[in-house]
mmCIF file of C-alpha atoms in Angstrom:
data_model
loop_
_atom_site.group_PDB
_atom_site.id
_atom_site.type_symbol
_atom_site.label_atom_id
_atom_site.label_comp_id
_atom_site.label_asym_id
_atom_site.label_seq_id
_atom_site.Cartn_x
_atom_site.Cartn_y
_atom_site.Cartn_z
ATOM 1 C CA MET A 1 58.152 -24.058 -26.762
ATOM 2 C CA ALA A 2 60.909 -25.533 -29.415
ATOM 3 C CA GLN A 3 60.039 -28.828 -28.987
ATOM 4 C CA VAL A 4 55.784 -27.372 -29.896
ATOM 5 C CA GLU A 5 56.898 -26.215 -32.741
ATOM 6 C CA ASP A 6 59.361 -29.002 -34.008
ATOM 7 C CA LEU A 7 56.060 -31.297 -33.682
ATOM 8 C CA GLN A 8 53.399 -28.091 -35.592
ATOM 9 C CA ASN A 9 56.377 -28.766 -37.590
ATOM 10 C CA ARG A 10 56.875 -32.077 -38.578
ATOM 11 C CA PHE A 11 53.159 -33.134 -38.030
ATOM 12 C CA ARG A 12 51.178 -30.184 -38.913
ATOM 13 C CA TRP A 13 47.331 -31.419 -38.425
ATOM 14 C CA VAL A 14 48.786 -31.616 -34.288
ATOM 15 C CA GLY A 15 46.644 -28.754 -32.765
ATOM 16 C CA GLY A 16 47.802 -28.406 -29.702
ATOM 17 C CA VAL A 17 50.012 -30.354 -26.865
ATOM 18 C CA ALA A 18 48.634 -29.392 -23.506
ATOM 19 C CA ALA A 19 49.869 -31.730 -19.904
ATOM 20 C CA ILE A 20 48.428 -31.415 -16.544
ATOM 21 C CA SER A 21 48.005 -32.624 -13.443
ATOM 22 C CA SER A 22 46.621 -35.567 -11.817
ATOM 23 C CA GLU A 23 43.490 -32.882 -10.278
ATOM 24 C CA GLY A 24 43.128 -31.888 -13.298
ATOM 25 C CA GLU A 25 45.484 -28.603 -13.518
ATOM 26 C CA VAL A 26 46.475 -27.613 -16.706
ATOM 27 C CA LEU A 27 50.555 -27.078 -16.323
ATOM 28 C CA ALA A 28 51.591 -26.264 -19.771
ATOM 29 C CA GLU A 29 49.866 -25.490 -23.591
ATOM 30 C CA GLN A 30 50.427 -24.208 -26.916
ATOM 31 C CA PRO A 31 48.405 -22.976 -27.893
ATOM 32 C CA ALA A 32 45.988 -21.343 -25.856
ATOM 33 C CA ASN A 33 43.065 -23.720 -25.625
ATOM 34 C CA ILE A 34 40.862 -21.341 -27.961
ATOM 35 C CA LYS A 35 38.156 -25.154 -28.809
ATOM 36 C CA GLN A 36 37.907 -25.007 -24.869
ATOM 37 C CA LEU A 37 38.732 -28.720 -24.538
ATOM 38 C CA ASP A 38 37.962 -29.851 -21.332
ATOM 39 C CA TYR A 39 41.584 -32.104 -20.404
ATOM 40 C CA SER A 40 39.906 -33.883 -17.356
ATOM 41 C CA VAL A 41 37.925 -36.472 -18.952
ATOM 42 C CA LEU A 42 41.454 -37.775 -19.892
ATOM 43 C CA LEU A 43 41.884 -38.491 -16.466
ATOM 44 C CA ALA A 44 38.726 -40.773 -16.368
ATOM 45 C CA ILE A 45 39.948 -42.454 -18.998
ATOM 46 C CA GLU A 46 41.138 -46.131 -17.461
ATOM 47 C CA PRO A 47 43.566 -48.141 -19.789
ATOM 48 C CA TYR A 48 44.372 -51.247 -19.447
ATOM 49 C CA HIS A 49 47.253 -50.907 -18.551
ATOM 50 C CA PRO A 50 47.598 -47.214 -16.315
ATOM 51 C CA ARG A 51 50.818 -46.938 -18.969
ATOM 52 C CA ASP A 52 48.649 -47.312 -21.879
ATOM 53 C CA LEU A 53 47.502 -44.206 -24.098
ATOM 54 C CA ARG A 54 43.625 -43.211 -23.776
ATOM 55 C CA GLY A 55 42.117 -41.561 -26.170
ATOM 56 C CA ALA A 56 38.593 -38.898 -26.394
ATOM 57 C CA VAL A 57 36.598 -36.762 -28.536
ATOM 58 C CA GLN A 58 35.240 -34.199 -28.447
ATOM 59 C CA PHE A 59 32.362 -31.418 -29.843
ATOM 60 C CA THR A 60 32.821 -27.750 -29.996
ATOM 61 C CA GLN A 61 31.733 -25.703 -32.333
ATOM 62 C CA PHE A 62 34.878 -25.844 -34.405
ATOM 63 C CA GLY A 63 34.364 -28.949 -35.092
ATOM 64 C CA PRO A 64 35.112 -32.966 -33.373
ATOM 65 C CA GLU A 65 38.724 -32.534 -31.484
ATOM 66 C CA LEU A 66 40.121 -36.325 -31.141
ATOM 67 C CA MET A 67 42.773 -36.104 -28.358
ATOM 68 C CA LEU A 68 45.401 -38.742 -27.383
ATOM 69 C CA ALA A 69 47.673 -38.766 -23.747
ATOM 70 C CA ALA A 70 50.065 -40.512 -22.277
ATOM 71 C CA PRO A 71 50.472 -40.929 -18.777
ATOM 72 C CA ILE A 72 53.809 -38.834 -16.834
ATOM 73 C CA TYR A 73 55.475 -40.478 -12.994
ATOM 74 C CA ASP A 74 57.630 -39.224 -11.236
ATOM 75 C CA SER A 75 59.037 -42.961 -10.289
ATOM 76 C CA ALA A 76 56.199 -45.029 -9.674
ATOM 77 C CA GLU A 77 54.030 -42.154 -9.420
ATOM 78 C CA ARG A 78 51.764 -41.312 -12.000
ATOM 79 C CA ARG A 79 51.814 -37.020 -11.573
ATOM 80 C CA GLY A 80 49.397 -36.186 -14.887
ATOM 81 C CA LEU A 81 49.212 -36.109 -18.485
ATOM 82 C CA TYR A 82 50.593 -35.052 -22.156
ATOM 83 C CA LEU A 83 48.128 -34.958 -24.311
ATOM 84 C CA ALA A 84 48.256 -33.876 -28.170
ATOM 85 C CA HIS A 85 44.739 -32.393 -30.359
ATOM 86 C CA PHE A 86 43.615 -31.971 -33.506
ATOM 87 C CA ASP A 87 40.709 -31.944 -36.030
ATOM 88 C CA ILE A 88 41.007 -35.884 -37.790
ATOM 89 C CA ARG A 89 40.316 -33.974 -41.068
ATOM 90 C CA LEU A 90 42.323 -32.496 -41.481
ATOM 91 C CA LEU A 91 44.750 -35.891 -42.294
ATOM 92 C CA LEU A 92 42.053 -36.067 -45.180
ATOM 93 C CA GLU A 93 44.711 -34.200 -47.088
ATOM 94 C CA GLY A 94 45.393 -36.403 -49.947
ATOM 95 C CA VAL A 95 42.857 -39.235 -49.510
ATOM 96 C CA PRO A 96 42.157 -39.289 -53.049
ATOM 97 C CA ASP A 97 37.902 -39.526 -52.692
ATOM 98 C CA PRO A 98 37.656 -38.579 -49.303
ATOM 99 C CA GLY A 99 33.300 -37.371 -49.772
ATOM 100 C CA ASN A 100 33.159 -41.122 -50.456
ATOM 101 C CA LEU A 101 34.935 -42.830 -46.659
ATOM 102 C CA ILE A 102 32.888 -41.451 -43.414
ATOM 103 C CA ILE A 103 35.079 -41.218 -39.862
ATOM 104 C CA LEU A 104 33.327 -41.906 -36.906
ATOM 105 C CA THR A 105 32.336 -42.879 -32.938
ATOM 106 C CA PRO A 106 30.134 -44.571 -30.592
ATOM 107 C CA GLU A 107 30.437 -41.058 -29.890
ATOM 108 C CA GLY A 108 28.826 -39.308 -32.463
ATOM 109 C CA PRO A 109 30.084 -38.470 -36.601
ATOM 110 C CA LEU A 110 33.298 -36.646 -37.026
ATOM 111 C CA TRP A 111 33.874 -36.756 -40.690
ATOM 112 C CA SER A 112 30.725 -38.021 -43.496
ATOM 113 C CA GLY A 113 31.591 -37.468 -46.036
ATOM 114 C CA VAL A 114 29.406 -36.008 -48.550
ATOM 115 C CA TYR A 115 26.396 -37.216 -47.461
ATOM 116 C CA GLY A 116 24.662 -34.772 -44.438
ATOM 117 C CA GLY A 117 24.036 -37.938 -41.832
ATOM 118 C CA THR A 118 24.984 -41.680 -42.255
ATOM 119 C CA PRO A 119 22.699 -45.544 -41.242
ATOM 120 C CA LEU A 120 25.759 -45.265 -39.833
ATOM 121 C CA GLU A 121 24.980 -43.236 -37.105
ATOM 122 C CA GLY A 122 22.684 -44.929 -35.720
ATOM 123 C CA GLN A 123 23.798 -47.818 -34.999
ATOM 124 C CA ASP A 124 24.525 -49.201 -31.406
ATOM 125 C CA TRP A 125 28.067 -49.379 -31.702
ATOM 126 C CA LYS A 126 29.515 -50.684 -28.500
ATOM 127 C CA THR A 127 27.245 -53.961 -28.702
ATOM 128 C CA ILE A 128 28.052 -54.104 -32.145
ATOM 129 C CA LEU A 129 32.417 -53.657 -31.633
ATOM 130 C CA LYS A 130 31.766 -56.612 -28.469
ATOM 131 C CA SER A 131 31.636 -58.697 -31.509
ATOM 132 C CA ARG A 132 32.965 -57.756 -34.463
ATOM 133 C CA THR A 133 35.553 -55.424 -36.617
ATOM 134 C CA SER A 134 34.455 -54.938 -39.354
ATOM 135 C CA GLY A 135 31.394 -55.396 -41.398
ATOM 136 C CA THR A 136 28.772 -53.866 -43.805
ATOM 137 C CA ILE A 137 25.701 -52.067 -42.420
ATOM 138 C CA ASP A 138 23.386 -50.309 -45.076
ATOM 139 C CA GLY A 139 25.651 -50.054 -48.089
ATOM 140 C CA PHE A 140 28.924 -48.978 -45.816
ATOM 141 C CA HIS A 141 30.885 -51.249 -45.599
ATOM 142 C CA TRP A 142 33.134 -50.143 -42.546
ATOM 143 C CA ILE A 143 35.967 -50.862 -40.903
ATOM 144 C CA SER A 144 37.276 -50.408 -36.377
ATOM 145 C CA ARG A 145 40.433 -49.763 -34.917
ATOM 146 C CA TYR A 146 41.810 -48.200 -31.714
ATOM 147 C CA PHE A 147 42.327 -44.820 -30.753
ATOM 148 C CA GLY A 148 43.889 -44.900 -27.239
ATOM 149 C CA GLY A 149 41.728 -47.602 -26.091
ATOM 150 C CA LEU A 150 38.312 -44.597 -28.527
ATOM 151 C CA SER A 151 37.169 -46.790 -31.052
ATOM 152 C CA LEU A 152 37.323 -45.707 -34.351
ATOM 153 C CA ILE A 153 34.984 -46.444 -37.264
ATOM 154 C CA PHE A 154 36.202 -46.035 -40.925
ATOM 155 C CA ALA A 155 33.328 -46.344 -44.006
ATOM 156 C CA ALA A 156 32.927 -46.084 -47.849
ATOM 157 C CA PRO A 157 30.117 -46.993 -49.131
ATOM 158 C CA SER A 158 29.452 -49.506 -51.507
ATOM 159 C CA ALA A 159 28.661 -50.350 -55.380
ATOM 160 C CA ASP A 160 24.330 -50.691 -54.575
ATOM 161 C CA ASN A 161 24.463 -47.419 -52.386
ATOM 162 C CA ALA A 162 21.196 -45.713 -52.826
ATOM 163 C CA LEU A 163 21.608 -42.720 -50.423
ATOM 164 C CA PRO A 164 22.060 -39.142 -51.872
ATOM 165 C CA VAL A 165 25.612 -37.216 -52.136
ATOM 166 C CA ASN A 166 25.603 -33.977 -51.142
ATOM 167 C CA PRO A 167 28.727 -32.076 -52.724
ATOM 168 C CA ALA A 168 28.932 -29.422 -51.105
ATOM 169 C CA GLN A 169 29.932 -31.022 -48.375
ATOM 170 C CA LEU A 170 33.097 -30.825 -49.380
ATOM 171 C CA ASP A 171 33.112 -26.637 -48.333
ATOM 172 C CA VAL A 172 34.215 -27.861 -44.855
ATOM 173 C CA LEU A 173 37.978 -29.281 -46.320
ATOM 174 C CA ARG A 174 38.219 -26.982 -48.057
ATOM 175 C CA GLU A 175 36.986 -23.111 -45.427
ATOM 176 C CA LEU A 176 40.415 -26.140 -44.187
ATOM 177 C CA GLY A 177 42.467 -25.039 -46.310
ATOM 178 C CA ILE A 178 42.177 -28.821 -47.574
ATOM 179 C CA THR A 179 42.886 -29.834 -51.685
ATOM 180 C CA VAL A 180 40.172 -31.310 -52.609
ATOM 181 C CA PRO A 181 39.903 -33.060 -55.252
ATOM 182 C CA GLU A 182 35.716 -33.798 -57.102
ATOM 183 C CA PRO A 183 34.236 -36.580 -55.128
ATOM 184 C CA VAL A 184 34.832 -39.199 -57.211
ATOM 185 C CA VAL A 185 31.182 -40.745 -59.156
ATOM 186 C CA ALA A 186 29.338 -43.500 -60.949
ATOM 187 C CA ASN A 187 30.199 -43.333 -64.892
ATOM 188 C CA PRO A 188 27.075 -43.362 -66.347
ATOM 189 C CA GLU A 189 27.061 -46.584 -68.876
ATOM 190 C CA GLY A 190 26.815 -47.707 -64.130
ATOM 191 C CA GLU A 191 29.485 -48.889 -63.740
ATOM 192 C CA GLU A 192 31.943 -49.222 -59.835
ATOM 193 C CA PRO A 193 32.585 -45.797 -58.716
ATOM 194 C CA VAL A 194 36.107 -45.948 -58.178
ATOM 195 C CA GLY A 195 37.499 -46.628 -54.982
ATOM 196 C CA GLN A 196 34.502 -48.490 -54.254
ATOM 197 C CA GLU A 197 36.717 -52.554 -55.447
ATOM 198 C CA GLY A 198 39.409 -50.671 -52.682
ATOM 199 C CA ALA A 199 36.793 -50.157 -49.692
ATOM 200 C CA GLU A 200 35.940 -53.983 -49.987
ATOM 201 C CA VAL A 201 39.835 -54.685 -50.439
ATOM 202 C CA LEU A 202 40.171 -52.170 -47.073
ATOM 203 C CA VAL A 203 36.856 -54.483 -45.695
ATOM 204 C CA GLU A 204 38.511 -57.820 -46.433
ATOM 205 C CA SER A 205 42.167 -56.883 -45.016
ATOM 206 C CA ALA A 206 41.297 -56.550 -41.698
ATOM 207 C CA GLU A 207 38.502 -59.610 -41.667
ATOM 208 C CA GLU A 208 41.842 -60.882 -42.121
ATOM 209 C CA ALA A 209 43.894 -59.916 -39.408
#
């Protein structure tokens, strides 16, 4: 499909697109679903408005995959969904310090930076997000934004964070073909690492929004 090729040429991080019926039958997809994604889970999501976008995440052997869908209508009757899916780690291309960026959902981590795991992964996010969209937890500043109704949580370490790091974690990005800059670390004089101030400004801006 030429339209799909145009889409993927414009947005190279898009892994594929598909259309499914209201019964979950795959009507079309490109390329083949080698990640064995279950598109039908998007049908179970009930958005606030029937025409709103629907977001979901699935954890595959190739890594986490985000899916975003829009309804297909014939007059006023919903016939199915159009959807696109992608690995959010591909969007880290060009991020100045991907090692100090953490991305997760209430269902699990999408990218843990140079950390093998963080205290953020053990939180009851569904309860936290009922009353807050940003904050600081155990040395990490975080903000939350919606992706088709799915909560995406973005976090960065605070200046006093002492969690051990493992730069080898960045090899995952290199395997995806992403050019990775050297991770930002505190200088010998103990000054705040580059990028930490930016993370704090990001959280403050979110709180004011």
